[in-house]
Short mmCIF file of C-alpha atoms and ligand atoms in Angstrom, two decimals:
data_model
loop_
_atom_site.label_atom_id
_atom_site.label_comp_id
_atom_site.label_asym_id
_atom_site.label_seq_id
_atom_site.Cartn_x
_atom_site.Cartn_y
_atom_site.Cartn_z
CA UNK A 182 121.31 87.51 115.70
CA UNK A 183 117.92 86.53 117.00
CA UNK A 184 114.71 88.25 115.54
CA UNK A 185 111.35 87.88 117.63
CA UNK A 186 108.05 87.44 116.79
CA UNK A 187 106.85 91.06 117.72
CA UNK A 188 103.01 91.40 118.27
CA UNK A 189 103.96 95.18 118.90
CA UNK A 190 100.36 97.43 118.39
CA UNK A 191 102.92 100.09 116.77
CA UNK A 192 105.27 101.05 116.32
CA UNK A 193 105.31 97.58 114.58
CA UNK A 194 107.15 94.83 112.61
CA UNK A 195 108.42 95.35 109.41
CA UNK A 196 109.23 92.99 106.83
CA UNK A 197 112.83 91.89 107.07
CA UNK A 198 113.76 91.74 103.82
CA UNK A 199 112.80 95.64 103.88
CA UNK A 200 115.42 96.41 106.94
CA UNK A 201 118.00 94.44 105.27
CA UNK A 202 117.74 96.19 102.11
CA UNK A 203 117.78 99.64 104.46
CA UNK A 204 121.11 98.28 106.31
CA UNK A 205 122.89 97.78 102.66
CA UNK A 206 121.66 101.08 102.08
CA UNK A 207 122.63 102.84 105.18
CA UNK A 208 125.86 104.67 103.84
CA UNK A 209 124.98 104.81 100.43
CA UNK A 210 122.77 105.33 98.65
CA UNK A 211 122.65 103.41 95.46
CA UNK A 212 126.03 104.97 94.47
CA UNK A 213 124.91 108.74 95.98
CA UNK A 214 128.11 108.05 98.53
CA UNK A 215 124.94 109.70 100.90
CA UNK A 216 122.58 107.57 103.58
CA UNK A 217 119.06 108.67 102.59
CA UNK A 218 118.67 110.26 106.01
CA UNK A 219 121.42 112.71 104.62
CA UNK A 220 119.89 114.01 101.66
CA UNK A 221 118.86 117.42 100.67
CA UNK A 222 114.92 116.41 100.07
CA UNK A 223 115.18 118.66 96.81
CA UNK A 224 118.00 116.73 95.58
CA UNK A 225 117.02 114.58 92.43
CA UNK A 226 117.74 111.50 94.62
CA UNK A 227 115.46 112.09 97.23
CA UNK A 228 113.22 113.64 94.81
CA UNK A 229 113.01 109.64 93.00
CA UNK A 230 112.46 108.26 96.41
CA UNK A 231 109.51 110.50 96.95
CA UNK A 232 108.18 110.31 93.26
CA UNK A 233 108.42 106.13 93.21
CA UNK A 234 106.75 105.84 96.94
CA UNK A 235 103.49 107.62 95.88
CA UNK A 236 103.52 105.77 92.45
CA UNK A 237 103.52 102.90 94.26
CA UNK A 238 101.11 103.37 97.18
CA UNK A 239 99.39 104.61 94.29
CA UNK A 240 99.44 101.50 92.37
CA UNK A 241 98.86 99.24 95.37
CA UNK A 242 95.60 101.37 96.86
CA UNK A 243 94.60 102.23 92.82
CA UNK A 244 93.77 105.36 94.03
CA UNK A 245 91.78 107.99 91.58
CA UNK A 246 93.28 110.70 89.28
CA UNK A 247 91.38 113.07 91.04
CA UNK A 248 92.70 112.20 94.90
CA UNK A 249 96.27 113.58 96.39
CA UNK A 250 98.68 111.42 97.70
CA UNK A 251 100.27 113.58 100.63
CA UNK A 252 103.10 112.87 102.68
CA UNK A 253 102.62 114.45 106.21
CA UNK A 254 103.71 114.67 110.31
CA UNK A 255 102.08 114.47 113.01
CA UNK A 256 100.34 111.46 113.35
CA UNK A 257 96.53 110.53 113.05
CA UNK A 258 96.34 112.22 116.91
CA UNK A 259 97.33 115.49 114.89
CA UNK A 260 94.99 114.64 112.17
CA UNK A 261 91.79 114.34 114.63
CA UNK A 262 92.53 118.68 114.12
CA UNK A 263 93.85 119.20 110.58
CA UNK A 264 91.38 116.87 109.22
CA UNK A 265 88.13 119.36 110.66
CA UNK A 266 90.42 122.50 110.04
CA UNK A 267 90.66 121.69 106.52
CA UNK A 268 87.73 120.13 105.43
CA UNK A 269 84.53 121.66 107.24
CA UNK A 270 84.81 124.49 104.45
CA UNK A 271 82.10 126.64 106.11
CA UNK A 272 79.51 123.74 107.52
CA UNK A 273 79.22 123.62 110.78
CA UNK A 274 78.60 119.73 111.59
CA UNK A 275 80.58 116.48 111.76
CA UNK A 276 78.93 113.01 112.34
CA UNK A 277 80.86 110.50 113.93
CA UNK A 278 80.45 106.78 114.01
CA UNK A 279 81.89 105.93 117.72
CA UNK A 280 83.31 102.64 117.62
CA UNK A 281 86.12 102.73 120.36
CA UNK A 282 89.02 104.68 122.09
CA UNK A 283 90.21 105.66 118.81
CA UNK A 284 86.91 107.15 117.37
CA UNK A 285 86.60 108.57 121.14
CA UNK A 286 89.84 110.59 120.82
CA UNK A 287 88.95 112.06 117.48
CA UNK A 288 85.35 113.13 117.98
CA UNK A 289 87.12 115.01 121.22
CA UNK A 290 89.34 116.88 119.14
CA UNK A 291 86.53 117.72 116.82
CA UNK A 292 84.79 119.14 119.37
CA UNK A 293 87.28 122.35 119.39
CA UNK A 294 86.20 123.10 115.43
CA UNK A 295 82.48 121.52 114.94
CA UNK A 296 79.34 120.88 116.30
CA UNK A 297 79.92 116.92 116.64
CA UNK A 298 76.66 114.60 116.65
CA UNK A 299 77.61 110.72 117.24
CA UNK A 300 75.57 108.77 114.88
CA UNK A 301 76.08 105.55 116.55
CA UNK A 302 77.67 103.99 119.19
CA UNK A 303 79.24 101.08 120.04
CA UNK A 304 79.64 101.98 123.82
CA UNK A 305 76.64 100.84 125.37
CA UNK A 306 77.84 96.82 124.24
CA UNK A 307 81.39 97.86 125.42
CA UNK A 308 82.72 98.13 122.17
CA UNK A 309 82.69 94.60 120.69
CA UNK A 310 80.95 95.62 117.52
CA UNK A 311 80.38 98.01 114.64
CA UNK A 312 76.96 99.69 115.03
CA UNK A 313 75.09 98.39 112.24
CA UNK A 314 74.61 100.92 109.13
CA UNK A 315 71.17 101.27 108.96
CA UNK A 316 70.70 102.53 112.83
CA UNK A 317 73.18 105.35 111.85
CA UNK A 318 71.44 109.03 112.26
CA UNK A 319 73.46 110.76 109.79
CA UNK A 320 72.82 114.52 109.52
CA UNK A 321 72.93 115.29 105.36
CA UNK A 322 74.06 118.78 106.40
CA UNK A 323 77.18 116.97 107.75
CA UNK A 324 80.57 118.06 106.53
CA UNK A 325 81.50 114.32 106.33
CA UNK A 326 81.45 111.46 108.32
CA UNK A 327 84.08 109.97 110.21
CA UNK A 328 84.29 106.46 110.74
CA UNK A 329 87.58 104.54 112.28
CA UNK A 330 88.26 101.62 110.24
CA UNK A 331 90.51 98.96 112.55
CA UNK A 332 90.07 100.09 115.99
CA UNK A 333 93.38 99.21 116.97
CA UNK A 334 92.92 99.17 121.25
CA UNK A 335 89.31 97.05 120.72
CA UNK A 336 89.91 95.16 118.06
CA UNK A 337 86.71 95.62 115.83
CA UNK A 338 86.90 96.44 112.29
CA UNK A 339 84.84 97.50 109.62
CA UNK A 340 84.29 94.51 106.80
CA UNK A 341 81.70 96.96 104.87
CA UNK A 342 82.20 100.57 103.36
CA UNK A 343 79.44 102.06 104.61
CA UNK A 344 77.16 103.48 102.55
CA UNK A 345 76.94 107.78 103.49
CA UNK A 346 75.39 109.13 100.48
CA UNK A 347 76.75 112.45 98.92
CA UNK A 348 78.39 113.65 102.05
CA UNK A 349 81.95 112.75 102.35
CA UNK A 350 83.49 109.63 104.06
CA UNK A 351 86.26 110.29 105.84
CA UNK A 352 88.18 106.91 107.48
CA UNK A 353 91.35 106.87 110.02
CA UNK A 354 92.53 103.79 108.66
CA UNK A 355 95.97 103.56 110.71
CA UNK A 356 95.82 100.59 111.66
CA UNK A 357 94.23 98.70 108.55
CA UNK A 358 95.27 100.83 105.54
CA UNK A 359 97.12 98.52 103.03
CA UNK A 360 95.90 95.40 104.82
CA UNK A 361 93.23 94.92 101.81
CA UNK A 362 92.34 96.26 99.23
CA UNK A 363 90.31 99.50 99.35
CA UNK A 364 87.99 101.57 96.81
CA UNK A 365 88.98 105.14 97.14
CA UNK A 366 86.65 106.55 95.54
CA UNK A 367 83.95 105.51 98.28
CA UNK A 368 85.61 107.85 100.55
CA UNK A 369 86.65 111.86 100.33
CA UNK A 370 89.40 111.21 102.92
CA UNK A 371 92.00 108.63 104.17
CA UNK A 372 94.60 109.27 106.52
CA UNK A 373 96.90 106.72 108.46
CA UNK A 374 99.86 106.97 111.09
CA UNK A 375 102.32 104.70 109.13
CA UNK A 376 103.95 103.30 112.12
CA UNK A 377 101.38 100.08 112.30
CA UNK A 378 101.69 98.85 108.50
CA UNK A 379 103.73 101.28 106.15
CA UNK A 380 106.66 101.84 108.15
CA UNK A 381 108.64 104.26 111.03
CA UNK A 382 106.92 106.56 112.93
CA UNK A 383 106.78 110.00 112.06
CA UNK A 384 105.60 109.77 108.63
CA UNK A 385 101.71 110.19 107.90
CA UNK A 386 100.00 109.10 104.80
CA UNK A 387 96.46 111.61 103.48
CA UNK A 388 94.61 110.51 100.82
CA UNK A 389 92.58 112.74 99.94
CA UNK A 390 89.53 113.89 96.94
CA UNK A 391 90.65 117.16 95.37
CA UNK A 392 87.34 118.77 95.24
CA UNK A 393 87.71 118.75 99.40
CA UNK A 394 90.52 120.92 99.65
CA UNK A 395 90.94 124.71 99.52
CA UNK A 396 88.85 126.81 101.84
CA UNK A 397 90.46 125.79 105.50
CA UNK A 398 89.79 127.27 108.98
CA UNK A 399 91.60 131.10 109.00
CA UNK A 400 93.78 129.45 111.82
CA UNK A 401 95.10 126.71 110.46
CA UNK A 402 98.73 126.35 110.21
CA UNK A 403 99.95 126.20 106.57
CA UNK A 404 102.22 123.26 106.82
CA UNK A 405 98.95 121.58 107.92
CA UNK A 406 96.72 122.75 105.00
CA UNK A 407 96.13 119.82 102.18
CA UNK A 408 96.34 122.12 99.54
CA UNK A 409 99.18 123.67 100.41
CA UNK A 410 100.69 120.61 101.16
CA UNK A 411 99.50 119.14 97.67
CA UNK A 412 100.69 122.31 95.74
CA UNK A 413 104.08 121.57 97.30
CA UNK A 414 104.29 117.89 96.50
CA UNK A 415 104.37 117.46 100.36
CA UNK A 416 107.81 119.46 100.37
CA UNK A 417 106.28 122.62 101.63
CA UNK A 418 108.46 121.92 104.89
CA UNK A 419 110.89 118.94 104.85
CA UNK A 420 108.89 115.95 104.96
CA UNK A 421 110.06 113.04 107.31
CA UNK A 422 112.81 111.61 104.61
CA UNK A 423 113.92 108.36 105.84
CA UNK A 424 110.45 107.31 107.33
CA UNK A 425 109.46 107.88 103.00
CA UNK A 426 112.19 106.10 101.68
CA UNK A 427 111.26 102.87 103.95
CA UNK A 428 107.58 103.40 103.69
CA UNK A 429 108.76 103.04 99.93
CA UNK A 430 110.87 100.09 100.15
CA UNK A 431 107.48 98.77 102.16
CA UNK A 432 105.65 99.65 99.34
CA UNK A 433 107.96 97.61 96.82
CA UNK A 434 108.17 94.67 99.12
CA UNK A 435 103.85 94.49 98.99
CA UNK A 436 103.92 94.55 95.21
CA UNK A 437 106.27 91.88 95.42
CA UNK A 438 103.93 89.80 97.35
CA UNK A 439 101.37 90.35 94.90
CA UNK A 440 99.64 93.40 95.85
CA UNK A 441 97.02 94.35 98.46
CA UNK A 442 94.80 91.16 97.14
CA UNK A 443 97.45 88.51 98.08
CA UNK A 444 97.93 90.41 101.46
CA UNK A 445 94.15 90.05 102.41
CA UNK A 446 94.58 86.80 101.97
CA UNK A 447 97.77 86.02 104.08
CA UNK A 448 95.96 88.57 106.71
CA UNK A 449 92.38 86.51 106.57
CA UNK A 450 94.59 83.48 106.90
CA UNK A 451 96.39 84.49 109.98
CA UNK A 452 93.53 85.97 111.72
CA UNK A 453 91.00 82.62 111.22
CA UNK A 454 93.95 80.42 113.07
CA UNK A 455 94.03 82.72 115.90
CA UNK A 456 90.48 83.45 115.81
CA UNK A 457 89.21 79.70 115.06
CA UNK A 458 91.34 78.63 118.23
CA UNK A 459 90.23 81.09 120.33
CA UNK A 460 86.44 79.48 119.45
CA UNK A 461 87.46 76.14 120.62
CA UNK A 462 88.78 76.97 124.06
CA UNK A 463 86.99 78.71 127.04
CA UNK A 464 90.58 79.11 128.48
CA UNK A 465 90.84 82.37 126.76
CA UNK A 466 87.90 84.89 125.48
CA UNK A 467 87.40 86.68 122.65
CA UNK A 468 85.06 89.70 123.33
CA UNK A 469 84.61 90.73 119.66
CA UNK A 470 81.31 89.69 117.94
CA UNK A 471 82.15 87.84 114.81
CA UNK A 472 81.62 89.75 111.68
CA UNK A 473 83.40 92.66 113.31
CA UNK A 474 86.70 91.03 114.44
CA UNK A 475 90.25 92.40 113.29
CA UNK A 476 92.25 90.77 111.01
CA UNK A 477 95.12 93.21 112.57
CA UNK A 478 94.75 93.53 116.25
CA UNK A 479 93.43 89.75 118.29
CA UNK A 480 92.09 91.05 121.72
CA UNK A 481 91.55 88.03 124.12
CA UNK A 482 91.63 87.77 127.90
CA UNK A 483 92.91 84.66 129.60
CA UNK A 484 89.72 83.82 131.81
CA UNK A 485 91.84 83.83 135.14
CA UNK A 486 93.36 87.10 134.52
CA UNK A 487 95.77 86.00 137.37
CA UNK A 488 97.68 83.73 134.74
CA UNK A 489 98.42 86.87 132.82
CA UNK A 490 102.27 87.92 133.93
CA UNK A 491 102.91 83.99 133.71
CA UNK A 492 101.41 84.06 130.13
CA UNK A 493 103.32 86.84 129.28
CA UNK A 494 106.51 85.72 130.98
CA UNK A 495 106.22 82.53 129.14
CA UNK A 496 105.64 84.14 126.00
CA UNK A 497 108.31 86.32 125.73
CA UNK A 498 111.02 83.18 126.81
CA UNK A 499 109.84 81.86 123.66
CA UNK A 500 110.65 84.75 121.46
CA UNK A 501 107.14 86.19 121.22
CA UNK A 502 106.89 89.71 122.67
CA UNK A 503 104.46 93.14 122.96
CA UNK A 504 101.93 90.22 123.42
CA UNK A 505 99.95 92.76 126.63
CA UNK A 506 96.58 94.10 126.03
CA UNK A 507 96.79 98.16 126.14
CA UNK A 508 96.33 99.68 129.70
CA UNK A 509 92.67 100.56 129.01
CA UNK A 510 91.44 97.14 128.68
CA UNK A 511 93.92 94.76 130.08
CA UNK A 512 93.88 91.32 128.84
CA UNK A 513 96.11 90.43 126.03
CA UNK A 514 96.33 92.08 122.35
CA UNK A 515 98.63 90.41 119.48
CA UNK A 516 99.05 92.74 116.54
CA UNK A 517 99.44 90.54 113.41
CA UNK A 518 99.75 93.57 110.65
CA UNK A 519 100.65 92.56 107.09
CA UNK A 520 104.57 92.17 108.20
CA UNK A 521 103.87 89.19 110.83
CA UNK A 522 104.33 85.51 108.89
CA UNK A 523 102.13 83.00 109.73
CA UNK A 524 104.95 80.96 111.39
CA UNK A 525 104.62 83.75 113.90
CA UNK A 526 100.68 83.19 114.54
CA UNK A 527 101.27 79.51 114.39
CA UNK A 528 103.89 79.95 116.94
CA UNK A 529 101.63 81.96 119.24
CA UNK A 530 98.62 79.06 118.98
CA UNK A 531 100.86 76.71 119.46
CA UNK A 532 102.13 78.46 122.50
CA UNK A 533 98.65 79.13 123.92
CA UNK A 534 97.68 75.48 123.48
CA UNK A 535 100.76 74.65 125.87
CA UNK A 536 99.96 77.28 128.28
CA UNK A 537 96.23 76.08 128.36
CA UNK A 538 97.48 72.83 128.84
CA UNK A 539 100.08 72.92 131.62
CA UNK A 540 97.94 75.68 133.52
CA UNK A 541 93.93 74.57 132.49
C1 LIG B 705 97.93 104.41 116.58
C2 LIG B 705 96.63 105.01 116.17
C3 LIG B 705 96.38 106.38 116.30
C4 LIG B 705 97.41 107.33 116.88
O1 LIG B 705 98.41 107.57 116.02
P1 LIG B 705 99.60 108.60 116.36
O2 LIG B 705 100.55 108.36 115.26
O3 LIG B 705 100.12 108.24 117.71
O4 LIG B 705 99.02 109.97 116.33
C5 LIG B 705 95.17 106.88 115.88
N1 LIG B 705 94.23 106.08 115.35
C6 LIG B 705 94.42 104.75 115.22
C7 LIG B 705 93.35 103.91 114.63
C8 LIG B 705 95.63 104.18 115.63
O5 LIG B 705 95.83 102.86 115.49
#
């Protein structure tokens, strides 16, 4: 068996040590004689599964008392609607802090429930940084703000929490979430697709104040409404089982490397040899200013974009794939989420030094 180094945008890597621990698993269960993915999810084994995954994406995010931990479908896409459904609660504004194709996508969605006012921009620079906070023009009649934490296609992220005042924060951290550690209580609203750094696709984690939830838009489907969702213990429909129980095992396997502190480290570590090679060289270009650069997604563009399918080629004969930028920007992308070792980013500089210097 041969395992790559997969630099995969999502769905992503996982640790190994959690698919092994799955493959013992498969057939049973920790003596249920059941795989997980045949479980009733009211049964009291499921029911653990469920119950230890929150207590532990509970313990690693120390989230608040007072905020729900809900297990949802649909993906952030599906949350650019539930998220203004549920929480506009008779305002009729949203300001949005547009920092790339991600933020893009949501503030379109928006558009169908809300009055939408952009409070910055990052467009006019093309996207290479986070608007600074104090050029922000928040509305304080604003429902919340949304801000997109990792921008996963650009590759800038937010190393601030940005400072809104009483109106509530609300962050699509799919791409970042459990990267480092967080302060909930800054924001009224988390939500993350867990197919970058949880787990499989089809599971999506809300966190979520409690004060926010309970007066929704008439049409919004119940299976999409928090508090229905939170009343339920996110059974109110069957939740995506075996996407849970890895997410868990995920969520066991972080504590085990020390928590959300160590994996900052390991993910500042990982990013600075990338980024600090990328500095030296004028081979390849980084287009992200430097406070704003993502420890989770490395854009760079080889400057004779003609090299590319050669780079790539190369790349993947030495067991490092998913290495091409996304269609809407071209160049190259490597996704190093918290699942990617070092060796693996080591690998991939040592690679580019090669390429630079049989083709520079
Ligand atoms: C991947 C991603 C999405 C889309 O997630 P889906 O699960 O496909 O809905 C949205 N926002 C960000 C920041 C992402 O990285």
């Amino acid at each position: 068996m041969t395992r790559v180094f997969n630099f995969s945008a999502g769905p992503a890597a996982l640790p190994e040590p959690v698919l092994r621990q799955a493959a013992e698993e498969m057939l049973d269960w920790h003596g249920s004689g059941m795989s997980v993915m045949e479980m009733s999810h009211r049964g009291k084994e499921f029911i653990s599964i469920a119950t230890e995954a929150e207590a532990a994406l509970r313990r690693l995010l120390a989230v608040p008392a007072n905020y729900k931990v809900l297990f949802m479908q649909g993906g952030a896409i599906a949350e650019n609607a539930i998220v203004p459904m549920n929480l506009l609660r008779g305002k009729a504004g949203i300001d949005f802090v547009d920092t790339g194709e991600w933020s893009k996508k949501s503030i379109k969605e928006a558009k169908k429930y809300a009055r939408v006012n952009v409070a910055a921009s990052g467009e006019a620079g093309g996207y290479t940084a986070i608007p600074p906070r104090a050029e922000w023009k928040l509305d304080p009649d604003a429902a919340y703000v949304h801000i997109c934490s990792n921008e996963t296609i650009g590759g800038v992220q937010y190393h601030f929490t940005p400072d809104v005042g009483a109106v509530p924060l609300v962050a699509d951290m799919s791409s970042d979430i459990l990267s480092r550690p967080v302060d909930v209580a800054k924001y009224g609203l988390i939500y993350a697709g867990a197919q970058k750094n949880i787990g499989p696709a089809g599971l999506t984690i809300v966190i979520v104040r409690d004060d926010l939830l309970g007066s929704p838009h008439p049409a919004l489907p119940s299976a999409f409404d928090y508090k229905t969702v939170a009343d339920n213990e996110s059974m109110y429909n069957t939740p995506p089982t075996y996407a849970i129980y890895i997410a868990g095992l995920v969520f066991q396997w972080l504590e085990q490397q020390g928590g959300l502190a160590a994996m900052e480290r390991h993910n500042r570590a990982k990013a600075a040899l990338l980024y600090d090679y990328l500095e030296t060289t004028s081979f390849y270009k980084a287009p992200v200013a430097k406070d704003c650069r993502s420890w989770m997604n490395v854009p760079f563009k080889l400057a004779d974009e003609a090299k590319d399918a050669a780079f790539l080629k190369g790349a993947e004969a030495a067991g490092m794939v998913q290495l091409k930028g996304h269609r809407s920007v071209g160049g190259m992308r490597a996704s190093i989420y918290n699942a990617m070792p070092l060796d693996g980013v080591r690998a991939l500089v040592a690679y580019m030094k090669d390429f630079e210097a049989k083709n520079g």
